[in-house]
Amino acid sequence: MVAAGLLVFSFSFLTVVLCAPLAHETLHVHDTRSAAPPGYTTSGTPHPDTVLQLRVALKQSNPQGLVDKLYDVSTPGSVNYRKFLSKAEVENYTSPSVESLAAVTAWLDRNDVKTVPGATGQWLNIEVPVAKANTMLDAEFSTFQHADMGITAIRTLTYSVPASVKPHIDFIFPATVFPVKAKKSFVNVNISSSHHNASTHSARASVDSSCDDAMTPACLQALYNIPTTPATQKSNNLAVSSFVSSFASKTDLKSFLGQFRPDMSSSTQFSLQTIDGGVNDESQASVEGSLDTQYTVGIATNVPTTFFSVGSNNGGDLTGFLDLVNSFIAQDTAPTVFTTSFGFPEALVSQDLAMNLCNAYAQLGARGTSIFFSSGDSGVDDGEGDECTVFRPTFPSGCPFVTVVGATQGTAPEVAAELSSGGFSNLFPMPKYQSAAVASYLKTLGTTNAGLFNKTGRAYPDVSAAGISYQVTINGTVTPVSGTSASTPLFASVVALLNDRLISAGQSTMGFLNPFLYSTGKSALNDITEGSNPGCSTSGFPAASGWDPVTGLGTPDFDKFLSALKLS
């Protein structure tokens, strides 16, 4: 998808004389940036009647209370472990106060700006002509272009609000937020392992040596003890997100199942939902869409799987992320597992929006959703492509409320894949649940890479899985695909199957995983101790015993998870 900037409508009639606010109000700077992001240049001033579609993010009433509750229901040993919140209970923490809503709507009324409720109670949608927006926000909206991405967007570098409003809003979106194109986490090549060393590492039982060069569902089932037994619980479901016109073909899925899962009915399919004008053009099946659907439907046997295609009627891929998670929040029943194989360079995401998205994921986690994101495929870099002199993290890998998945390769032994992105966030501090594991790694690391990363930031990935040479059927042809786009839906599928067992036993689903993974759950993971993720003219981070910023805590073992969950 080519991000489309801020949606624009132009009046064909003569410019209307816009009235100033009814009463003079002293304005205070609420957000500012020194310049547009690299690659953007100003190309002029938009017509004063051009209408901007803006969203006002209201202050949540008790966001820290929600985070505390998320950890309460997600931490083994808590009396409330896996006693998830309802939609209404989450809204008690996230809904703006009556005072905030009144203050903001009064200000907009004074400026004759009509509001429309957003997807959730935190948002108000408004439409404002450029001239009025410049006046009421003391802004200077200009037209910016990014030639390489083919993007035109109307943005301002600063805006202000009255003192009566400032305490009640988080930010106005996307006033100073420039479109960023989502990056897919795959490389469409075959990368074979060069780490075979059977004399010091034995292959896991029943894993055929061919799996080192061609990873299939059967390989993954053998490698991670994943069952072929069909799931039975219909309340369990798996949501697969898609951006950037990454379509999936049901014909290809049928062919894939016939070749690689002959024990399944080849008529097994995913369902489709669309957001922001999204479609699923099956005649243009993509690598990403094909990979994600085939290795969820084809691994999480009979778990209901929905493919969410997010379109371009949103002003940019970041907005698509926002709209998708808010659509889940607005539902009475949230997905039990949600997997995404797209991301962004963290440096290109505004702090306000990053925090808002991360808090939205916390809302889903509190309701029992396990959320997975791929770490990326650029080692210690963010995939932006230009030269890097320090390690550059990806987003939303830094969000502490999601589970981030890296990649491995080979089976004898299983080692870190060089492409596996990992590191430390510059936006989010390190959460308590991982502090001991990361401290141990940093002690072992010593002075290696000193000064190149933020050692106090949220560290990622959390876990990993095989990510090299997945056999994927794309437009009728089997193609090898590698990346954390492969490992992420695989790990999500393992959790979806575990959820089926839990529900069958009358228990709650796994929910937000990280406090469990870094404590009692680490016994269910295969520790990966070899390999590294080079980048930025360095060897990157080395894998090591315990957690490391290449493979996280390790790769899944379904049977060991059953034991950790006391299901066997």
Coordinates of C-alpha atoms in Angstrom, one line a residue:
M1 CA 0.0 0.0 0.0
V2 CA 1.3 3.4 -0.8
A3 CA 0.4 5.6 2.2
A4 CA -1.8 8.4 1.1
G5 CA -1.1 11.2 3.6
L6 CA -3.9 13.0 5.4
L7 CA -7.2 12.6 3.6
V8 CA -8.2 15.7 1.7
F9 CA -11.4 17.2 0.2
S10 CA -11.5 20.5 -1.7
F11 CA -14.5 22.7 -2.1
S12 CA -15.2 23.9 -5.6
F13 CA -16.9 27.0 -4.5
L14 CA -15.4 30.3 -3.5
T15 CA -13.4 30.6 -0.3
V16 CA -15.6 31.1 2.6
V17 CA -14.6 33.8 5.1
L18 CA -13.8 31.9 8.3
C19 CA -14.7 33.4 11.6
A20 CA -12.2 33.6 14.4
P21 CA -13.0 31.8 17.7
L22 CA -15.8 33.4 19.6
A23 CA -13.5 34.3 22.5
H24 CA -9.8 35.0 22.5
E25 CA -7.9 32.2 24.2
T26 CA -4.2 32.1 24.9
L27 CA -2.7 29.1 23.1
H28 CA 0.0 26.9 24.5
V29 CA 2.3 24.7 22.4
H30 CA 1.1 21.1 22.7
D31 CA 3.3 19.3 20.1
T32 CA 6.2 20.4 18.0
R33 CA 9.0 18.9 15.8
S34 CA 12.0 20.7 14.4
A35 CA 11.6 19.4 10.9
A36 CA 9.8 16.9 8.7
P37 CA 11.2 13.4 8.6
P38 CA 14.0 12.6 6.2
G39 CA 12.8 12.4 2.6
Y40 CA 10.0 14.9 3.0
T41 CA 10.1 18.3 1.4
T42 CA 7.5 21.1 1.4
S43 CA 5.8 21.6 -1.9
G44 CA 3.5 24.5 -1.1
T45 CA 0.5 25.7 0.9
P46 CA -2.8 23.9 0.7
H47 CA -5.9 25.8 -0.3
P48 CA -7.5 27.3 2.8
D49 CA -10.7 25.5 2.2
T50 CA -9.1 22.1 2.0
V51 CA -10.7 20.0 4.7
L52 CA -8.4 18.1 7.1
Q53 CA -9.6 14.9 8.8
L54 CA -8.2 15.0 12.3
R55 CA -8.6 12.9 15.4
V56 CA -8.4 14.2 18.9
A57 CA -7.0 11.6 21.4
L58 CA -8.5 12.3 24.8
K59 CA -6.7 11.6 28.0
Q60 CA -7.6 8.2 29.4
S61 CA -9.0 8.3 32.9
N62 CA -6.6 5.8 34.5
P63 CA -4.0 4.3 32.0
Q64 CA -1.6 3.2 34.7
G65 CA -4.4 1.4 36.5
L66 CA -5.0 -0.6 33.3
V67 CA -1.4 -1.5 33.0
D68 CA -1.3 -2.6 36.7
K69 CA -4.4 -4.7 36.1
L70 CA -2.9 -6.2 32.9
Y71 CA 0.1 -7.4 34.9
D72 CA -2.2 -8.6 37.7
V73 CA -4.1 -10.9 35.3
S74 CA -1.0 -12.0 33.4
T75 CA 1.5 -12.9 36.1
P76 CA 1.7 -16.5 37.4
G77 CA 1.2 -16.5 41.1
S78 CA -1.3 -13.7 41.1
V79 CA -4.7 -14.5 42.6
N80 CA -6.1 -13.0 39.5
Y81 CA -3.9 -14.8 37.0
R82 CA -5.8 -15.3 33.7
K83 CA -9.0 -13.7 35.2
F84 CA -9.4 -11.4 32.2
L85 CA -11.3 -8.2 32.1
S86 CA -14.5 -7.6 30.1
K87 CA -14.8 -4.8 27.6
A88 CA -16.7 -2.7 30.1
E89 CA -14.2 -3.2 32.8
V90 CA -11.4 -2.1 30.5
E91 CA -13.4 1.0 29.5
N92 CA -13.5 2.0 33.2
Y93 CA -9.8 2.6 32.9
T94 CA -9.5 4.0 29.4
S95 CA -12.6 6.2 29.0
P96 CA -11.9 9.9 29.3
S97 CA -13.3 11.6 32.3
V98 CA -16.5 13.6 32.1
E99 CA -14.5 16.8 32.7
S100 CA -12.1 16.0 29.8
L101 CA -14.8 15.3 27.4
A102 CA -16.7 18.4 28.4
A103 CA -13.6 20.7 28.1
V104 CA -12.6 19.4 24.7
T105 CA -16.1 19.5 23.2
A106 CA -16.7 23.0 24.6
W107 CA -13.5 24.2 22.9
L108 CA -14.5 22.6 19.6
D109 CA -18.0 24.0 19.9
R110 CA -16.6 27.5 20.4
N111 CA -14.8 27.1 17.1
D112 CA -17.9 25.7 15.4
V113 CA -16.2 22.3 14.8
K114 CA -18.5 19.3 14.9
T115 CA -17.3 16.1 16.4
V116 CA -18.0 12.5 15.5
P117 CA -17.2 9.7 18.0
G118 CA -14.2 7.6 17.1
A119 CA -14.0 3.8 17.1
T120 CA -13.4 3.9 20.9
G121 CA -14.3 6.4 23.6
Q122 CA -10.9 7.9 23.6
W123 CA -11.2 9.4 20.2
L124 CA -13.1 12.3 18.7
N125 CA -13.1 12.7 14.9
I126 CA -13.3 16.2 13.4
E127 CA -13.2 17.8 10.0
V128 CA -11.6 21.3 9.8
P129 CA -10.7 23.5 6.8
V130 CA -7.0 24.4 6.7
A131 CA -7.6 28.1 7.4
K132 CA -9.6 27.3 10.6
A133 CA -7.1 24.7 11.7
N134 CA -4.3 27.2 11.4
T135 CA -6.2 29.7 13.4
M136 CA -7.5 27.5 16.2
L137 CA -4.3 25.6 16.6
D138 CA -1.8 28.4 15.9
A139 CA -0.4 26.0 13.2
E140 CA 0.9 26.3 9.7
F141 CA -0.3 23.3 7.8
S142 CA 1.7 22.8 4.6
T143 CA 1.9 20.2 1.8
F144 CA 4.8 17.8 2.1
Q145 CA 5.9 15.3 -0.5
H146 CA 8.1 12.2 -0.2
A147 CA 9.3 11.4 -3.8
D148 CA 10.6 7.9 -3.1
M149 CA 7.4 6.7 -1.4
G150 CA 5.1 8.7 -3.7
I151 CA 3.4 10.3 -0.7
T152 CA 1.7 13.7 -0.4
A153 CA 0.6 14.8 3.0
I154 CA -0.7 17.9 4.7
R155 CA 1.0 18.4 8.0
T156 CA 2.2 21.0 10.5
L157 CA 5.4 21.1 12.5
T158 CA 3.8 22.5 15.5
Y159 CA 0.4 23.2 17.0
S160 CA -1.1 24.7 20.2
V161 CA -4.2 24.4 22.2
P162 CA -5.8 26.5 25.0
A163 CA -4.8 26.0 28.6
S164 CA -8.4 24.8 29.3
V165 CA -7.9 21.9 26.9
K166 CA -4.2 21.0 27.2
P167 CA -4.6 18.7 30.3
H168 CA -7.4 16.8 28.6
I169 CA -5.9 15.7 25.3
D170 CA -3.0 13.4 24.5
F171 CA -2.5 14.6 21.0
I172 CA -4.2 15.6 17.7
F173 CA -3.6 13.0 15.0
P174 CA -2.0 13.1 12.5
A175 CA -1.2 16.8 12.7
T176 CA 2.6 16.4 13.2
V177 CA 2.7 12.7 12.4
F178 CA 4.0 12.0 8.9
P179 CA 3.1 8.8 7.0
V180 CA 5.5 5.9 7.3
K181 CA 5.4 2.9 5.1
A182 CA 5.0 -0.5 6.9
K183 CA 7.8 -2.9 6.3
K184 CA 7.1 -6.6 5.7
S185 CA 9.3 -9.0 7.7
F186 CA 10.4 -11.5 5.0
V187 CA 13.1 -12.1 2.5
N188 CA 12.0 -14.1 -0.5
V189 CA 15.1 -16.2 -0.7
N190 CA 16.3 -19.5 0.6
I191 CA 19.0 -19.2 3.3
S192 CA 20.5 -22.6 4.3
S193 CA 22.1 -23.2 7.7
S194 CA 25.9 -23.3 7.8
H195 CA 26.0 -24.5 11.4
H196 CA 25.5 -28.3 11.0
N197 CA 27.6 -29.9 13.7
A198 CA 26.2 -33.2 14.7
S199 CA 29.2 -34.1 16.8
T200 CA 28.4 -31.5 19.4
H201 CA 24.6 -31.0 18.9
S202 CA 22.2 -33.8 18.3
A203 CA 19.2 -33.3 16.0
R204 CA 15.8 -33.5 17.7
A205 CA 14.2 -36.8 17.3
S206 CA 12.2 -37.4 14.1
V207 CA 13.3 -34.1 12.4
D208 CA 14.3 -35.0 8.9
S209 CA 17.6 -33.4 7.7
S210 CA 15.7 -32.1 4.6
C211 CA 14.0 -29.6 6.9
D212 CA 17.3 -27.6 7.1
D213 CA 16.7 -26.6 3.4
A214 CA 12.9 -26.8 3.1
M215 CA 10.7 -26.1 6.1
T216 CA 7.2 -27.5 5.9
P217 CA 4.4 -28.0 8.4
A218 CA 5.6 -31.6 9.0
C219 CA 9.1 -30.2 9.8
L220 CA 7.7 -27.7 12.2
Q221 CA 5.4 -30.3 13.9
A222 CA 8.4 -32.6 14.4
L223 CA 10.8 -29.8 15.5
Y224 CA 8.4 -28.3 18.1
N225 CA 6.1 -31.3 19.0
I226 CA 3.1 -29.5 17.4
P227 CA 0.1 -31.8 17.3
T228 CA -1.9 -32.5 14.2
T229 CA -5.0 -33.2 16.3
P230 CA -7.8 -30.8 15.2
A231 CA -8.8 -28.0 17.5
T232 CA -12.4 -28.2 18.8
Q233 CA -13.2 -25.0 20.6
K234 CA -15.0 -22.4 18.5
S235 CA -14.6 -19.6 21.1
N236 CA -10.9 -19.7 20.3
N237 CA -9.8 -17.8 17.2
L238 CA -6.7 -16.4 15.4
A239 CA -6.6 -13.0 13.8
V240 CA -4.0 -12.4 11.0
S241 CA -3.4 -8.8 10.0
S242 CA -2.4 -7.7 6.5
F243 CA -1.2 -4.3 5.2
V244 CA 0.4 -2.9 2.1
S245 CA -1.9 -4.8 -0.3
S246 CA -0.6 -8.2 0.9
F247 CA -3.4 -10.5 -0.4
A248 CA -4.0 -14.2 0.2
S249 CA -5.4 -16.8 -2.1
K250 CA -7.8 -19.5 -1.0
T251 CA -6.9 -21.5 -4.1
D252 CA -3.3 -21.4 -3.1
L253 CA -4.2 -22.4 0.5
K254 CA -6.2 -25.4 -0.8
S255 CA -3.2 -26.4 -2.9
F256 CA -0.8 -25.9 0.0
L257 CA -2.9 -28.1 2.3
G258 CA -3.3 -30.8 -0.3
Q259 CA 0.5 -31.0 -0.6
F260 CA 1.8 -30.3 2.9
R261 CA -1.2 -31.1 5.2
P262 CA -2.9 -34.1 3.4
D263 CA -4.4 -35.1 6.8
M264 CA -6.5 -31.9 6.8
S265 CA -9.5 -31.2 4.7
S266 CA -8.2 -29.2 1.7
S267 CA -11.4 -27.2 1.9
T268 CA -10.3 -25.7 5.3
Q269 CA -10.2 -21.9 4.8
F270 CA -9.7 -18.6 6.5
S271 CA -12.5 -16.0 6.8
L272 CA -12.0 -12.4 5.6
Q273 CA -12.7 -9.1 7.2
T274 CA -11.7 -5.7 5.8
I275 CA -10.7 -2.4 7.4
D276 CA -10.3 1.1 5.8
G277 CA -11.4 0.0 2.4
G278 CA -9.2 -3.1 2.4
V279 CA -9.8 -5.9 -0.2
N280 CA -8.3 -9.3 -0.8
D281 CA -7.5 -9.6 -4.5
E282 CA -6.8 -13.3 -4.7
S283 CA -5.6 -13.0 -8.3
Q284 CA -2.7 -11.0 -6.9
A285 CA -1.6 -13.2 -4.0
S286 CA 1.4 -11.8 -2.1
V287 CA 4.3 -13.5 -0.4
E288 CA 3.3 -12.1 3.0
G289 CA -0.4 -12.9 2.8
S290 CA 0.2 -16.4 1.5
L291 CA 2.8 -17.1 4.2
D292 CA 0.7 -15.8 7.0
T293 CA -2.5 -17.7 6.1
Q294 CA -0.8 -21.0 5.1
Y295 CA 1.2 -21.2 8.3
T296 CA -1.7 -20.3 10.5
V297 CA -4.4 -22.4 8.9
G298 CA -1.9 -25.1 8.1
I299 CA -0.4 -25.3 11.7
A300 CA -3.3 -24.3 14.0
T301 CA -5.4 -27.2 12.8
N302 CA -9.1 -26.2 12.7
V303 CA -8.6 -23.1 14.8
P304 CA -11.0 -20.5 13.3
T305 CA -8.7 -18.0 11.5
T306 CA -9.6 -14.6 10.1
F307 CA -7.5 -12.6 7.6
F308 CA -7.9 -8.9 8.3
S309 CA -7.0 -6.9 5.2
V310 CA -6.4 -3.2 6.0
G311 CA -6.8 -0.9 3.1
S312 CA -5.4 2.6 2.2
N313 CA -8.4 4.7 3.1
N314 CA -6.7 5.9 6.3
G315 CA -3.9 8.3 5.5
G316 CA -1.0 5.9 6.0
D317 CA 0.1 2.5 7.4
L318 CA 0.4 3.8 11.0
T319 CA -3.2 4.8 10.8
G320 CA -4.0 1.3 9.6
F321 CA -2.4 -0.1 12.7
L322 CA -4.4 2.2 14.8
D323 CA -7.7 1.5 13.1
L324 CA -7.2 -2.3 13.3
V325 CA -6.4 -2.4 17.0
N326 CA -9.3 0.0 17.8
S327 CA -11.7 -2.1 15.8
F328 CA -10.7 -5.1 18.0
I329 CA -11.1 -3.0 21.1
A330 CA -14.6 -1.9 20.0
Q331 CA -15.7 -5.5 19.6
D332 CA -17.6 -7.2 22.5
T333 CA -15.4 -10.2 22.0
A334 CA -11.7 -9.7 21.2
P335 CA -9.5 -12.2 19.3
T336 CA -7.8 -14.7 21.5
V337 CA -4.6 -14.6 19.3
F338 CA -3.5 -11.7 17.1
T339 CA -0.5 -11.9 14.8
T340 CA 1.2 -9.2 12.7
S341 CA 4.3 -9.5 10.4
F342 CA 4.7 -5.8 9.7
G343 CA 6.5 -3.1 11.5
F344 CA 8.2 0.3 11.3
P345 CA 11.6 1.9 12.2
E346 CA 11.0 3.1 15.7
A347 CA 12.8 6.4 15.0
L348 CA 10.1 7.3 12.4
V349 CA 7.1 6.8 14.8
S350 CA 6.1 9.7 17.0
Q351 CA 6.3 9.0 20.7
D352 CA 2.7 10.0 21.3
L353 CA 1.4 7.6 18.7
A354 CA 3.7 4.8 19.8
M355 CA 2.5 5.1 23.4
N356 CA -1.1 5.2 22.2
L357 CA -0.8 2.1 20.1
C358 CA 1.1 0.3 22.9
N359 CA -1.6 1.2 25.4
A360 CA -4.2 -0.1 22.9
Y361 CA -2.4 -3.5 22.9
A362 CA -2.5 -3.4 26.7
Q363 CA -6.2 -3.1 26.5
L364 CA -6.5 -6.2 24.4
G365 CA -4.1 -8.1 26.6
A366 CA -6.2 -7.3 29.7
R367 CA -9.1 -8.9 27.9
G368 CA -7.1 -12.1 27.2
T369 CA -5.6 -11.5 23.7
S370 CA -2.1 -12.9 23.0
I371 CA -0.5 -10.4 20.6
F372 CA 2.5 -11.3 18.4
F373 CA 4.7 -9.1 16.3
S374 CA 7.7 -10.0 14.1
S375 CA 11.0 -8.4 15.3
G376 CA 12.1 -7.6 11.7
D377 CA 14.7 -8.9 9.3
S378 CA 17.6 -6.5 9.6
G379 CA 19.6 -7.7 12.5
V380 CA 20.5 -4.8 14.8
D381 CA 19.2 -2.3 12.3
D382 CA 15.6 -1.2 11.5
G383 CA 15.5 -1.9 7.8
E384 CA 15.5 1.7 6.7
G385 CA 18.4 1.0 4.4
D386 CA 20.8 3.9 4.9
E387 CA 24.1 3.7 6.8
C388 CA 23.7 3.3 10.6
T389 CA 26.3 4.3 13.2
V390 CA 24.2 3.0 16.2
F391 CA 21.8 0.1 16.5
R392 CA 18.3 1.1 15.4
P393 CA 15.2 -0.6 16.9
T394 CA 12.0 -1.5 15.3
F395 CA 8.4 -0.7 16.3
P396 CA 6.2 -2.0 17.8
S397 CA 8.9 -4.4 19.1
G398 CA 9.6 -2.0 21.9
C399 CA 6.1 -2.1 23.3
P400 CA 6.2 -4.1 26.5
F401 CA 2.6 -5.4 26.1
V402 CA 3.2 -7.5 23.0
T403 CA 5.2 -10.7 22.4
V404 CA 8.0 -10.2 19.8
V405 CA 9.2 -13.1 17.7
G406 CA 12.7 -13.5 16.2
A407 CA 13.9 -16.2 13.9
T408 CA 16.2 -19.3 13.9
Q409 CA 17.6 -21.6 11.2
G410 CA 18.7 -25.2 11.1
T411 CA 17.7 -28.2 13.2
A412 CA 21.0 -29.9 14.1
P413 CA 21.6 -27.6 15.9
E414 CA 18.9 -24.9 15.7
V415 CA 20.8 -21.5 15.7
A416 CA 20.0 -17.9 15.4
A417 CA 19.1 -16.6 11.9
E418 CA 21.4 -13.7 11.0
L419 CA 18.4 -11.7 9.7
S420 CA 16.6 -11.9 13.1
S421 CA 16.1 -8.3 14.4
G422 CA 16.7 -7.7 18.0
G423 CA 17.8 -5.0 20.4
F424 CA 16.6 -2.4 22.8
S425 CA 14.0 0.3 22.4
N426 CA 14.8 4.0 22.6
L427 CA 11.2 4.9 23.5
F428 CA 10.0 2.3 26.0
P429 CA 11.8 1.5 29.3
M430 CA 12.6 -2.1 30.2
P431 CA 9.7 -3.8 31.9
K432 CA 10.2 -5.5 35.2
Y433 CA 9.3 -9.0 33.9
Q434 CA 12.4 -9.2 31.8
S435 CA 14.9 -7.2 33.9
A436 CA 16.6 -10.2 35.5
A437 CA 17.0 -12.1 32.2
V438 CA 18.3 -9.1 30.4
A439 CA 20.7 -8.1 33.2
S440 CA 22.2 -11.6 33.0
Y441 CA 22.8 -11.2 29.3
L442 CA 24.3 -7.8 29.6
K443 CA 26.7 -9.0 32.2
T444 CA 27.8 -11.8 29.8
L445 CA 28.0 -9.3 26.9
G446 CA 30.4 -7.0 28.8
T447 CA 31.7 -4.1 26.7
T448 CA 30.8 -5.6 23.4
N449 CA 28.7 -3.0 21.4
A450 CA 29.1 -0.5 24.2
G451 CA 27.4 2.8 23.4
L452 CA 25.6 1.4 20.3
F453 CA 22.3 0.6 22.1
N454 CA 20.1 1.8 25.0
K455 CA 20.8 -0.8 27.6
T456 CA 17.9 0.4 29.8
G457 CA 15.3 0.1 27.0
R458 CA 12.7 -2.6 26.5
A459 CA 14.6 -5.6 25.0
Y460 CA 13.4 -7.8 22.2
P461 CA 12.6 -10.4 20.8
D462 CA 10.9 -12.3 23.6
V463 CA 10.9 -15.7 21.8
S464 CA 11.8 -17.1 18.4
A465 CA 11.0 -19.9 16.0
A466 CA 12.3 -21.4 12.7
G467 CA 12.2 -18.7 10.1
I468 CA 14.1 -20.0 7.1
S469 CA 13.0 -21.5 3.8
Y470 CA 9.3 -22.0 4.5
Q471 CA 7.7 -23.7 1.6
V472 CA 4.8 -21.4 0.5
T473 CA 2.4 -21.7 -2.4
I474 CA 2.2 -18.4 -4.2
N475 CA 0.0 -18.1 -7.3
G476 CA 0.3 -21.8 -7.8
T477 CA 4.0 -22.2 -7.3
V478 CA 5.9 -23.4 -4.2
T479 CA 8.4 -20.8 -3.2
P480 CA 10.9 -20.7 -0.3
V481 CA 10.3 -17.7 2.0
S482 CA 12.4 -16.7 5.0
G483 CA 12.0 -14.1 7.8
T484 CA 10.4 -13.3 11.1
S485 CA 7.2 -13.2 9.0
A486 CA 7.5 -16.9 9.0
S487 CA 8.4 -17.5 12.7
T488 CA 5.7 -15.1 14.0
P489 CA 2.5 -16.8 12.7
L490 CA 4.1 -20.1 13.6
F491 CA 4.5 -19.2 17.2
A492 CA 1.0 -17.6 17.2
S493 CA -0.4 -20.9 15.9
V494 CA 1.3 -22.8 18.7
V495 CA -0.4 -20.6 21.3
A496 CA -3.8 -20.9 19.5
L497 CA -3.5 -24.7 19.8
L498 CA -2.6 -24.4 23.5
N499 CA -5.6 -22.1 24.0
D500 CA -7.8 -24.9 22.5
R501 CA -6.5 -27.3 25.2
L502 CA -7.0 -24.7 27.9
I503 CA -10.6 -24.0 26.9
S504 CA -11.3 -27.7 26.6
A505 CA -10.1 -28.1 30.2
G506 CA -12.5 -25.3 31.3
Q507 CA -9.7 -22.7 31.7
S508 CA -9.1 -19.3 30.3
T509 CA -6.8 -18.6 27.3
M510 CA -3.2 -17.7 27.8
G511 CA -3.6 -13.9 27.2
F512 CA -0.6 -11.6 27.5
L513 CA 2.3 -14.0 27.6
N514 CA 5.4 -12.2 28.6
P515 CA 5.3 -12.4 32.4
F516 CA 4.6 -16.1 32.0
L517 CA 7.3 -16.6 29.4
Y518 CA 10.0 -14.9 31.6
S519 CA 9.1 -17.0 34.6
T520 CA 7.4 -20.4 34.7
G521 CA 7.0 -20.5 30.9
K522 CA 10.7 -20.4 30.1
S523 CA 10.9 -24.1 30.9
A524 CA 8.8 -24.7 27.7
L525 CA 11.3 -23.0 25.4
N526 CA 14.4 -24.4 23.6
D527 CA 17.3 -22.2 24.5
I528 CA 19.2 -21.1 21.4
T529 CA 22.9 -20.4 22.1
E530 CA 24.6 -20.0 18.7
G531 CA 24.6 -17.4 16.0
S532 CA 24.2 -13.6 15.9
N533 CA 22.4 -10.8 14.1
P534 CA 25.0 -8.6 12.3
G535 CA 24.3 -5.1 11.2
C536 CA 25.5 -1.5 11.3
S537 CA 29.0 -2.7 10.4
T538 CA 29.2 -4.9 13.5
S539 CA 28.6 -8.6 14.3
G540 CA 25.5 -7.6 16.1
F541 CA 24.5 -9.3 19.3
P542 CA 25.6 -12.9 20.0
A543 CA 23.1 -15.6 21.0
A544 CA 23.8 -16.9 24.5
S545 CA 22.4 -19.1 27.3
G546 CA 19.1 -17.7 28.5
W547 CA 17.6 -14.6 27.0
D548 CA 19.4 -12.9 24.1
P549 CA 18.5 -10.1 21.7
V550 CA 18.5 -12.4 18.7
T551 CA 16.3 -15.3 19.7
G552 CA 14.8 -14.1 23.0
L553 CA 14.2 -16.9 25.4
G554 CA 14.1 -19.6 22.7
T555 CA 11.8 -21.6 20.5
P556 CA 8.6 -23.4 21.5
D557 CA 8.0 -27.0 22.6
F558 CA 4.3 -27.8 22.6
D559 CA 4.6 -30.7 25.0
K560 CA 6.7 -28.7 27.5
F561 CA 4.1 -25.9 27.3
L562 CA 1.4 -28.4 28.3
S563 CA 3.5 -29.3 31.3
A564 CA 4.1 -25.6 32.2
L565 CA 0.4 -25.0 32.0
K566 CA -0.3 -28.2 34.0
L567 CA -2.3 -29.7 31.2
S568 CA -0.3 -32.9 31.1

